C-alpha angles and dihedrals in degrees: 000000000000127000121244092250090062090066096051121095113273091228127043113272096242098128118134118262090237090059092052093049092043092052091047092049091049091052091048095048094044091047091049094048094055094038099249131110096248095252092128091057100046102072096052089047093049092047101039103034104027100031100237119161112252094249092049091049092052093047092049091047091052091048092052091048090051093049094047092046092050091051091049092050092047092050093050097042 
C-alpha cells in the first residue's frame, strides 16, 4: 500500500492558472484533431509539466475518463 504523500504532486502546485488552462486546451485540441479523447496525452503532461507522481497521474487520468464516458452515455441514452 502507498502512503498519502506518494500520491501528491512532487513539486508544489504553484503554476499559473493560464498554464493549466492552456495545457488542458492543448490536450483537448490535440485529442480532437486525431479523433481521440486526449487520455494518452494527459499522464505525460501531469507528470512532466505539473510534477504529479506517476500513480497519481494514472488515477486522475482514469477518473477523467470515467467522468467523460458517463457524460457521453447519459447524453446519448
